[in-house]
Structure formats: structure tokens, C-alpha cells
Coordinates of C-alpha atoms in Angstrom, one line a residue:
Chain A
M1203 CA 6.4 -6.4 -23.1
K1204 CA 5.1 -9.5 -21.3
R1205 CA 2.0 -9.0 -19.4
L1206 CA 0.4 -10.8 -16.5
K1207 CA -2.7 -12.9 -17.3
P1208 CA -6.1 -11.4 -16.4
S1209 CA -6.9 -14.1 -14.1
L1210 CA -3.6 -13.6 -12.1
L1211 CA -4.3 -9.7 -12.1
Q1212 CA -7.8 -10.4 -10.6
H1213 CA -6.3 -12.6 -8.0
L1214 CA -3.8 -9.9 -7.0
V1215 CA -6.6 -7.4 -6.8
D1216 CA -8.8 -9.6 -4.6
E1217 CA -5.9 -10.6 -2.5
H1218 CA -4.3 -7.1 -1.7
Y1219 CA -6.4 -4.2 -2.7
A1220 CA -8.1 -3.7 0.7
N1221 CA -4.7 -3.6 2.5
L1222 CA -3.1 -1.5 -0.2
Y1223 CA -5.9 1.0 0.2
R1224 CA -5.4 1.0 4.0
F1225 CA -1.7 1.7 3.6
A1226 CA -2.5 4.4 1.0
L1227 CA -5.0 6.0 3.4
S1228 CA -2.4 6.2 6.1
L1229 CA 0.1 7.9 3.8
A1230 CA -2.3 10.2 2.1
R1231 CA -4.7 10.9 5.0
N1232 CA -7.4 11.4 2.3
E1233 CA -9.9 8.8 1.0
A1234 CA -10.0 10.1 -2.6
E1235 CA -6.4 10.2 -2.9
A1236 CA -5.9 6.8 -1.2
A1237 CA -8.3 5.3 -3.8
D1238 CA -6.5 6.9 -6.6
L1239 CA -3.2 5.7 -5.4
T1240 CA -4.5 2.2 -5.1
Q1241 CA -6.0 2.4 -8.6
Q1242 CA -2.7 3.9 -10.0
T1243 CA -0.7 1.0 -8.5
Y1244 CA -2.8 -1.6 -10.1
F1245 CA -2.7 0.4 -13.5
Q1246 CA 1.1 0.0 -13.3
L1247 CA 0.8 -3.7 -12.3
A1248 CA -1.3 -4.1 -15.6
T1249 CA 1.1 -2.3 -17.8
R1250 CA 4.5 -3.2 -16.2
G1251 CA 3.7 -6.3 -14.1
G1252 CA 5.6 -8.5 -16.6
Q1253 CA 8.8 -7.2 -15.1
I1254 CA 8.2 -9.0 -11.9
R1255 CA 10.6 -12.0 -12.3
D1256 CA 9.4 -13.9 -9.2
L1257 CA 5.6 -13.8 -8.7
R1258 CA 6.0 -14.5 -5.0
K1259 CA 7.4 -10.9 -4.9
A1260 CA 4.3 -9.4 -6.4
K1261 CA 3.0 -8.3 -3.0
S1262 CA 6.1 -6.4 -2.1
W1263 CA 6.1 -4.9 -5.6
L1264 CA 2.7 -3.5 -5.1
Y1265 CA 3.4 -1.9 -1.8
T1266 CA 6.8 -0.5 -3.1
T1267 CA 5.1 0.9 -6.1
L1268 CA 2.2 2.5 -4.2
R1269 CA 4.8 4.1 -1.9
R1270 CA 6.9 5.4 -4.7
E1271 CA 3.9 6.7 -6.5
F1272 CA 2.8 8.6 -3.3
L1273 CA 6.3 10.1 -3.0
R1274 CA 6.4 10.9 -6.6
Q1275 CA 3.0 12.8 -6.4
R1276 CA 4.0 14.7 -3.4
Q1277 CA 7.7 15.3 -4.4
V1278 CA 8.4 15.2 -0.8
S1279 CA 10.9 12.2 -0.6
G1280 CA 13.0 14.5 1.6
R1281 CA 10.3 14.4 4.4
F1282 CA 10.9 10.8 4.9
L1283 CA 14.0 10.8 7.0
S1284 CA 15.5 8.2 9.0
I1285 CA 15.2 8.7 12.8
D1286 CA 18.5 7.4 14.3
S1287 CA 18.6 9.5 17.4
D1288 CA 18.7 7.5 20.6
E1289 CA 17.3 10.4 22.7
T1290 CA 14.1 9.6 24.5
P1291 CA 11.3 11.7 22.9
E1292 CA 9.3 13.9 25.3
W1293 CA 6.2 11.9 24.8
E1294 CA 7.7 8.6 25.9
T1295 CA 7.9 10.0 29.6
H1296 CA 4.3 11.0 29.7
E1297 CA 1.5 8.8 31.0
V1298 CA -0.7 7.1 28.5
A1299 CA -4.2 5.7 28.9
A1300 CA -4.4 2.3 30.7
D1301 CA -4.3 -0.8 28.5
D1302 CA -7.9 -1.6 29.1
A1303 CA -8.8 1.8 27.7
L1304 CA -6.6 1.4 24.7
R1305 CA -8.1 -2.1 23.9
S1306 CA -11.5 -0.4 23.9
A1307 CA -10.5 2.0 21.1
D1308 CA -12.7 1.7 17.9
A1309 CA -11.4 1.8 14.3
S1310 CA -12.0 5.5 14.0
A1311 CA -9.8 6.3 17.1
V1312 CA -7.1 3.9 15.9
M1313 CA -7.1 5.5 12.5
E1314 CA -7.0 8.9 14.0
A1315 CA -4.0 7.9 16.2
L1316 CA -2.2 6.4 13.2
T1317 CA -2.6 9.4 11.1
A1318 CA -1.3 11.5 13.8
V1319 CA 2.0 9.6 14.2
S1320 CA 5.1 11.0 12.6
D1321 CA 5.4 10.1 8.8
V1322 CA 8.4 8.2 9.3
F1323 CA 6.9 5.8 11.9
R1324 CA 3.5 5.7 10.5
E1325 CA 4.3 4.0 7.2
T1326 CA 6.4 1.4 9.0
L1327 CA 3.6 0.8 11.7
V1328 CA 0.8 0.4 9.1
L1329 CA 2.9 -2.1 7.1
F1330 CA 3.5 -4.0 10.4
Y1331 CA -0.1 -3.9 11.5
L1332 CA -1.6 -4.9 8.1
D1333 CA -0.1 -8.2 9.2
D1334 CA 0.5 -9.1 5.6
L1335 CA 4.3 -8.7 5.4
S1336 CA 7.4 -10.1 7.3
Y1337 CA 9.6 -7.3 8.6
R1338 CA 12.2 -8.4 6.0
E1339 CA 9.6 -7.5 3.2
I1340 CA 8.8 -4.2 5.1
A1341 CA 12.5 -3.3 5.0
E1342 CA 12.6 -4.0 1.2
I1343 CA 9.4 -1.9 0.6
L1344 CA 10.8 1.0 2.7
E1345 CA 14.2 0.5 1.2
V1346 CA 15.9 0.7 4.7
P1347 CA 17.8 -2.0 6.7
I1348 CA 15.9 -4.4 9.0
G1349 CA 17.5 -2.7 12.0
T1350 CA 15.8 0.5 11.0
V1351 CA 12.4 -1.2 10.7
M1352 CA 12.9 -2.6 14.3
S1353 CA 13.9 0.9 15.7
R1354 CA 10.9 2.5 13.8
L1355 CA 8.6 0.0 15.2
S1356 CA 9.9 0.2 18.7
R1357 CA 9.7 4.0 18.8
G1358 CA 6.6 4.2 16.6
K1359 CA 4.6 2.1 18.9
A1360 CA 5.4 4.3 21.8
E1361 CA 4.3 7.4 19.9
L1362 CA 1.1 5.5 18.7
R1363 CA 0.2 4.7 22.3
H1364 CA 0.5 8.3 23.2
C1365 CA -1.5 9.5 20.2
L1366 CA -4.1 6.8 20.8
S1367 CA -4.5 7.9 24.4
D1368 CA -5.0 11.5 23.1
A1369 CA -7.5 10.3 20.4
L1370 CA -9.4 8.6 23.2
N1371 CA -9.4 11.6 25.5
N1372 CA -10.6 13.8 22.7
C1373 CA -13.1 11.4 21.3
H1374 CA -16.1 13.6 22.0
S1375 CA -14.6 16.4 20.1
P1376 CA -16.2 16.7 16.7
D1377 CA -13.3 18.6 15.3
N1378 CA -11.0 15.8 15.9
V1379 CA -13.0 12.9 14.3
V1380 CA -11.3 11.3 11.5
P1381 CA -13.7 10.7 8.7
M1382 CA -13.8 7.0 8.1
P1383 CA -14.6 5.5 4.8
G1384 CA -18.2 5.3 4.4
S1385 CA -18.9 8.1 6.8
T1386 CA -20.7 11.3 5.8
K1387 CA -17.7 13.4 6.5
A1388 CA -15.3 12.6 3.6
G1389 CA -12.4 14.7 2.9
Q1390 CA -9.2 15.7 4.4
V1391 CA -8.3 14.1 7.8
N1392 CA -7.1 16.4 10.6
P1393 CA -3.4 16.7 9.6
D1394 CA -1.9 16.6 13.1
P1395 CA -4.3 16.0 16.0
C1396 CA -1.6 14.6 18.2
P1397 CA -0.5 17.2 20.6
A1398 CA 2.3 14.9 21.8
R1399 CA 4.5 16.0 19.0
K1400 CA 3.9 19.6 19.4
Chain B
M1087 CA 21.3 -9.9 25.2
N1088 CA 19.9 -7.5 27.9
R1089 CA 16.2 -6.6 28.6
D1090 CA 16.4 -3.4 26.5
K1091 CA 17.6 -5.1 23.5
A1092 CA 15.1 -7.9 23.8
R1093 CA 12.3 -5.2 24.0
F1094 CA 13.7 -3.7 20.9
I1095 CA 13.6 -6.9 18.9
L1096 CA 10.4 -8.2 20.5
S1097 CA 8.6 -5.0 19.3
S1098 CA 8.9 -6.4 15.8
V1099 CA 7.4 -9.8 16.6
R1100 CA 3.7 -10.6 15.8
Q1101 CA 1.7 -13.5 16.8
E1102 CA 2.3 -16.6 14.7
R1103 CA 4.4 -14.8 12.1
V1104 CA 7.4 -16.2 10.2
D1105 CA 9.5 -13.5 11.8
R1106 CA 9.8 -15.7 14.9
N1107 CA 12.2 -17.9 13.0
D1108 CA 14.8 -15.2 13.0
P1109 CA 17.8 -16.1 15.3
Q1110 CA 17.8 -12.7 16.9
V1111 CA 14.0 -13.1 17.7
E1112 CA 14.6 -16.6 19.0
A1113 CA 17.3 -15.3 21.4
A1114 CA 15.0 -12.6 22.6
M1115 CA 12.1 -15.2 23.1
Q1116 CA 14.4 -17.3 25.2
L1117 CA 14.9 -14.4 27.7
L1118 CA 11.2 -14.3 28.3
A1119 CA 11.1 -17.5 30.2
D1120 CA 13.5 -16.3 32.8
D1121 CA 12.2 -12.8 33.1
P1122 CA 8.6 -12.4 34.3
E1123 CA 8.5 -8.6 34.0
L1124 CA 9.7 -8.9 30.3
Q1125 CA 7.1 -11.7 29.8
D1126 CA 4.4 -9.4 31.1
W1127 CA 5.5 -6.5 29.0
F1128 CA 5.5 -8.8 25.9
E1129 CA 2.0 -10.1 26.5
K1130 CA 0.6 -6.6 26.9
S1131 CA 2.5 -5.5 23.8
Q1132 CA 1.1 -8.4 21.8
Q1133 CA -2.5 -7.6 23.0
F1134 CA -2.0 -4.0 22.0
D1135 CA -0.7 -5.0 18.6
E1136 CA -3.7 -7.4 18.1
V1137 CA -6.1 -4.7 18.8
I1138 CA -4.5 -2.2 16.4
S1139 CA -4.4 -4.8 13.6
E1140 CA -8.0 -5.8 14.1
R1141 CA -9.1 -2.1 14.1
L1142 CA -7.0 -1.4 11.0
A1143 CA -8.6 -4.3 9.2
E1144 CA -12.1 -2.8 9.9
V1145 CA -11.2 0.1 7.7
S1146 CA -13.2 -0.6 4.5
P1147 CA -12.2 0.6 1.0
P1148 CA -14.7 2.7 -0.8
P1149 CA -17.5 0.7 -2.4
G1150 CA -16.8 0.2 -6.1
L1151 CA -13.0 0.6 -5.8
R1152 CA -12.4 -3.1 -6.6
D1153 CA -14.6 -3.0 -9.8
S1154 CA -13.0 0.3 -10.8
I1155 CA -9.5 -1.1 -10.5
L1156 CA -10.4 -4.2 -12.5
T1157 CA -12.0 -2.1 -15.3
G1158 CA -9.0 0.3 -15.3
M1159 CA -6.6 -2.6 -15.7
E1160 CA -8.7 -4.1 -18.5
V1161 CA -8.7 -0.8 -20.4
S1162 CA -5.0 -0.6 -20.0
Q1163 CA -4.3 -3.8 -21.8
S1164 CA -4.2 -2.8 -25.5
P1165 CA -5.9 -5.0 -28.1
P1166 CA -3.7 -7.6 -30.0
W1167 CA -3.6 -5.8 -33.4
E1168 CA -2.1 -2.7 -31.6
R1169 CA 0.5 -4.9 -29.9
R1170 CA 1.5 -6.4 -33.2
A1171 CA 2.0 -2.9 -34.7
L1172 CA 4.0 -1.9 -31.6
V1173 CA 6.3 -5.0 -32.0
S1174 CA 7.0 -4.1 -35.7
L1175 CA 7.9 -0.6 -34.8
L1176 CA 10.1 -1.7 -31.9
L1177 CA 11.9 -4.1 -34.2
A1178 CA 12.7 -1.4 -36.6
A1179 CA 13.9 0.8 -33.9
V1180 CA 16.1 -2.0 -32.4
L1181 CA 17.8 -2.7 -35.7
T1182 CA 18.6 1.1 -36.2
L1183 CA 19.8 1.3 -32.5
G1184 CA 21.9 -1.8 -33.1
G1185 CA 23.9 -0.2 -35.8
F1186 CA 24.4 2.9 -33.7
V1187 CA 25.5 1.1 -30.7
S1188 CA 28.0 -1.0 -32.7
W1189 CA 29.5 2.3 -34.1
M1190 CA 29.6 3.6 -30.5
I1191 CA 31.4 0.6 -29.1
S1192 CA 34.0 0.7 -31.8
S1193 CA 34.7 4.4 -31.3
K1194 CA 34.2 4.9 -27.5
N1195 CA 35.2 3.1 -24.3
L1196 CA 31.8 1.4 -23.8
N1197 CA 30.8 -2.2 -23.0
P1198 CA 28.2 -3.8 -25.1
T1199 CA 25.3 -2.6 -22.9
G1200 CA 26.5 1.1 -23.4
E1201 CA 28.0 1.6 -19.9
R1202 CA 31.4 3.1 -19.5
V1203 CA 34.2 0.7 -18.9
A1204 CA 36.5 1.8 -15.9
T1205 CA 40.1 0.9 -14.9
L1206 CA 40.7 -1.2 -11.8
G1207 CA 42.1 1.9 -10.2
E1208 CA 39.0 3.9 -10.7
F1209 CA 36.9 1.1 -9.3
E1210 CA 39.1 0.7 -6.2
Q1211 CA 39.0 4.3 -5.4
A1212 CA 35.2 4.5 -5.8
M1213 CA 34.6 1.5 -3.6
E1214 CA 36.9 3.0 -0.9
E1215 CA 34.8 6.1 -1.0
T1216 CA 31.6 3.9 -0.8
I1217 CA 32.8 2.3 2.4
S1218 CA 33.9 5.7 4.0
E1219 CA 30.3 7.0 3.2
L1220 CA 28.3 4.0 3.9
E1221 CA 25.3 4.8 5.9
G1222 CA 23.7 1.4 6.3
L1223 CA 23.3 -2.0 4.7
D1224 CA 20.4 -3.5 3.0
V1225 CA 20.5 -6.7 4.8
L1226 CA 22.0 -7.4 8.4
S1227 CA 22.7 -11.0 8.9
S1228 CA 25.4 -13.3 10.2
D1229 CA 24.3 -16.1 7.8
P1230 CA 26.4 -16.1 4.6
L1231 CA 23.9 -18.3 2.8
E1232 CA 21.1 -15.8 3.7
L1233 CA 23.3 -13.0 2.3
L1234 CA 24.2 -14.8 -0.9
Q1235 CA 20.4 -15.8 -1.4
W1236 CA 19.4 -12.1 -1.0
L1237 CA 22.1 -10.9 -3.3
S1238 CA 21.0 -13.5 -5.9
E1239 CA 17.4 -12.2 -5.9
K1240 CA 18.5 -8.6 -6.0
S1241 CA 21.4 -8.6 -8.5
T1242 CA 22.0 -12.0 -10.3
G1243 CA 25.1 -10.8 -12.1
T1244 CA 27.0 -9.7 -9.2
V1245 CA 26.6 -12.6 -6.7
P1246 CA 30.0 -13.9 -5.5
Q1247 CA 30.7 -17.3 -6.9
L1248 CA 32.3 -18.5 -3.7
S1249 CA 31.7 -21.7 -1.8
V1250 CA 30.3 -21.7 1.8
A1251 CA 31.9 -24.2 4.1
E1252 CA 29.5 -26.2 6.1
E1253 CA 31.2 -25.5 9.5
L1254 CA 31.7 -21.8 8.8
S1255 CA 32.2 -19.3 11.5
T1256 CA 29.2 -17.1 11.0
D1257 CA 30.4 -14.6 13.7
R1258 CA 32.3 -12.9 10.9
F1259 CA 29.5 -11.8 8.6
V1260 CA 27.8 -8.5 9.1
G1261 CA 25.5 -7.9 6.1
C1262 CA 25.3 -6.9 2.5
K1263 CA 24.2 -4.2 0.0
V1264 CA 23.8 -3.5 -3.6
V1265 CA 25.3 -0.2 -4.8
K1266 CA 25.1 1.4 -8.2
W1267 CA 28.2 2.7 -9.8
R1268 CA 28.4 4.2 -13.2
G1269 CA 25.3 2.3 -14.2
H1270 CA 26.6 -1.1 -13.0
E1271 CA 25.3 -3.0 -10.1
V1272 CA 27.9 -3.8 -7.4
S1273 CA 27.3 -6.3 -4.6
L1274 CA 29.0 -5.7 -1.2
I1275 CA 29.4 -8.1 1.7
C1276 CA 30.7 -6.6 4.9
M1277 CA 32.6 -8.9 7.2
R1278 CA 35.0 -8.8 10.2
Q1279 CA 38.5 -10.0 10.2
G1280 CA 38.1 -11.2 13.8
K1281 CA 35.3 -13.2 15.6
G1282 CA 34.2 -10.4 18.1
R1283 CA 30.5 -9.7 17.4
D1284 CA 31.0 -6.1 18.7
E1285 CA 33.9 -5.3 16.3
M1286 CA 33.1 -2.9 13.4
P1287 CA 33.2 -4.6 9.9
D1288 CA 36.8 -4.1 8.4
L1289 CA 36.7 -6.6 5.6
H1290 CA 34.6 -5.9 2.6
L1291 CA 34.2 -7.9 -0.7
F1292 CA 32.9 -6.1 -3.8
T1293 CA 31.6 -7.9 -6.9
I1294 CA 31.0 -6.4 -10.3
S1295 CA 30.4 -7.7 -13.8
A1296 CA 33.7 -8.2 -15.6
D1297 CA 32.3 -6.2 -18.5
A1298 CA 32.6 -3.1 -16.3
I1299 CA 36.3 -3.2 -15.7
E1300 CA 39.0 -3.2 -18.4
G1301 CA 42.6 -4.6 -18.3
L1302 CA 42.2 -7.4 -15.9
V1303 CA 43.2 -10.9 -17.2
S1304 CA 41.3 -14.0 -15.9
D1305 CA 42.7 -15.3 -12.6
E1306 CA 45.4 -12.6 -12.4
L1307 CA 45.6 -11.3 -8.8
I1308 CA 46.5 -7.6 -8.3
A1309 CA 47.1 -6.9 -4.5
R1310 CA 48.4 -3.9 -2.8
S1311 CA 49.0 -3.0 0.9
P1312 CA 49.8 0.3 2.5
E1313 CA 53.4 1.0 3.1
T1314 CA 54.4 1.3 6.7
D1315 CA 54.9 5.1 6.7
D1316 CA 51.8 5.7 4.6
S1317 CA 49.2 7.3 6.8
T1318 CA 46.8 8.2 3.9
R1319 CA 46.2 4.7 2.9
K1320 CA 44.1 2.6 5.1
W1321 CA 43.1 -0.5 3.0
S1322 CA 45.0 -3.5 1.7
T1323 CA 43.3 -4.5 -1.6
A1324 CA 43.2 -7.6 -3.8
A1325 CA 41.4 -7.8 -7.1
W1326 CA 41.0 -10.7 -9.5
R1327 CA 38.7 -11.8 -12.3
S1328 CA 36.8 -15.0 -12.4
G1329 CA 33.7 -16.4 -14.0
G1330 CA 32.6 -13.2 -15.6
R1331 CA 33.0 -11.2 -12.4
V1332 CA 35.7 -8.9 -11.0
Y1333 CA 36.2 -9.3 -7.2
L1334 CA 37.7 -6.6 -4.9
I1335 CA 38.7 -7.0 -1.3
L1336 CA 39.2 -4.1 0.9
A1337 CA 40.8 -5.2 4.2
A1338 CA 41.8 -2.7 6.9
G1339 CA 45.4 -2.9 7.8
K1340 CA 48.4 -4.4 6.0
H1341 CA 47.9 -7.8 4.5
V1342 CA 50.0 -9.5 1.8
E1343 CA 47.1 -11.8 0.6
P1344 CA 43.8 -10.3 1.8
R1345 CA 42.0 -13.3 0.0
E1346 CA 43.2 -15.5 2.9
L1347 CA 41.1 -13.3 5.2
L1348 CA 37.8 -14.2 3.5
P1349 CA 35.7 -16.6 5.7
F1350 CA 34.5 -18.6 2.7
G1351 CA 35.4 -22.3 2.3

């Protein structure tokens, strides 16, 4: 099987591995698993990357492969359901912190809020905020129509605002701190610290 | 476009992204100039997005992950002598399989790639079921060139070979999708018979490799329309073979020549 040149592989690692890790962390909510998913994705690139006909699509291929690998490992593809309801969720009617307060949020609070957002919105939001992909590419990676991406972004941002507001309100609670990479508290992230969805 | 729809679309817009070239985004952006409240919401939304993007970018991968990835990839690349042995083995296997497949083709109803050949009737029935159970399209666009481009990237062998007129009414295109049927890829373009943008798609063009369908002669048109008193049959159909592809139109209602409904040049 045709393989990609080592120089090209290295370029694809340098260019995308950090954002792929961030995407993996948002899916897995666990540093070790996120690193393993990222490594697995590049292992597949090394062995099957020759199948990529158009190298401009390599970036989308990496994100798609990582997501599929995550779903395969968890065997929970059924958990990722489309949200088509037009009903306004309860949290959309609640007050959220002022914009100034939201803007003051640090990376830890933002990551905590993102990990608390519903699965179906979280993966779309993270791909959007990585600022690396057009929404057409996001639709391809998630294998959904563009309209679904827009819908998930619109609704997901509202949920994110609420979760971020909660994360800021609880920022002094040690139980709710999301272990950030490099912190001394490595391990499992609080699975659902956002009371908005309860 | 109203304010709610504009907000919905503008939620997907990032600063200085190529997404802004999307016609729907452009239309929503035009509303901003005349709607101060929407403009204010959009500016705050963009500031919020910028903060989240910046904070997300601050999350660092574990030290050593990059080197670990590079080393892992290097190890996974097998040395040249292993590759030569593998090629020899594969060659022997291919020759053996070749003989087996030839025997299969001569004895069973298979095409050269080993996929089962179907009748046009089976294909029609399956595609009618596909439309009735359709939950969404892969791409939504009113631009036929964009749809054909996407299909050509997704499924080279099933892109309709149809010309697109320069002054084409784009109001009639809705979107496209690639579906799998019996191991074959089938491209689908959904359109409207009328020009109303709010109308549901009621005209569908399927394209499949000619290898998948038996008993259809080149350029022969097979068309059927529902009888007046037939309440069970909804679609008029037209199928023909051309350029290594089989085309099938499903058009709602009674039409003698559904091909004339196609909004291509």
C-alpha cells in the first residue's frame, strides 16, 4: 500500500496534533485517553494515509478518524443523537453571567464548561472553536448536514454560556476544578458539573 | 430572512473565516446593517466566540506527545525487505483470487467487482424507499455546480454527467447525498419541480454505475407514470443508461417525460 512520505507525516503532526489533542480531550474528558486517541489517529495515518486521494483533505481525515476511533472504543455511537427538537431548553430561559464576567473566564473554566455541555453539542462546538475548520468540513467530519451543524452551534452556544456561568460561580469549589494538562490533578474530569442540564 | 433565522445562521460565523462566502451567510450579514439590535447581538456573540477560541488554544498537549507520535509512526512503517515479501505474498493471493472470481462471475449474477447485479425494478423500488425514509441530505445547496463538485469528491463513479446551463434557475436545487445500496454507491440530487423556495423537494435524480443494473440498453428510456386511479403509486419514473451510468428520476405526480423536468441545461 502507498504510504505518505516521512516529511509529510511530520508536517501533518506539527500542524494538527495540538488541536487534535484538544478535540480528543473534549470527547474523552480524560488526558491519558485523549493522548492515546491522538496517537492512535496518527498511527492510522502512518499505515493507511496512502488512501487519502486529496491531501487537502488530510486535516478532515484526521478529525474524522479520531472521532471514529473514539466511538469505536466507547461503542457508544448511539449516544450521539441528532437534536432536532425546536423546543426551548429550560436553561435558555435562565439568566447567565454578564458578558464581562464570561470574558474573564480562564482556560480551566472554559474547559470545564465545554466538558459539561451535552455530547452532541460539545463535539460541534469544539471543532468550531478550534478555528481550524470551515463548517462544511465540520459537517463532513460529524457526518451530518450543514443545517444540523448550524443548529447544534446555535443551541450549543446557549448551553455553553450557561455552563460557563455555572463554572464561574463554582470556581472556588475544589471539587469542580477540571484538571488541566500539566496540572497536578491528572485524571478523570468531573463528568457533568453543569447543573443546567439536570 | 427574519431576525431569528439570521441569528441562527450568524451563530456559525467566525471572524475572517471563509464561511462568510456562503450565500446564506452573506444574506444574514446584510441584515446587520439595518438592524442595530441584531448588530449588537452579533458583536457580543463574536467577542464571546473569540474568548472561547483563545482559551481553548491555551490547553496544551502533554509534554512529549509530539515526539511519541513521531516515534510511533516511524516504528509502524515496516522496513523495505518486509514490504517486498508482503508484495509477493499479495501477488500470489491476487492470482488465486482472480481465478476464483472469474469462476464466480460465470456462475452467479455478479459484476466484475463481486457486487450483485440488480434489475431496474429492484433499483426503482429501493430508491423510492430511500426517499420515503430519507432523514437528511449530506449537502444543502441551491448551487448545482457546488452539488456536482461535492459529489465528484465523494463518489467519482456516480456523478451525473449533465451539463449545467449558465443562466440556470438555482431556486430548484435543494441538496445532495451519497447512499449505499447493495455495495454500490448511489448519488442523489434532490430538486423541486417548481421555483418556490419553501416547496418540499419533489424531483429526485439518482445515478449509479451501469455495472450495478442489468438489462438496460444504452440510451434506451424506460418511463412509467402512475395511472389516474392508482392511489398506491406516487412517482413518475424515468430511467436510462448513458456513459457508464444508469440514471433514475423520481418525480411526484403524473409526467409522461420526467426528464423534461430536470433543471439542467
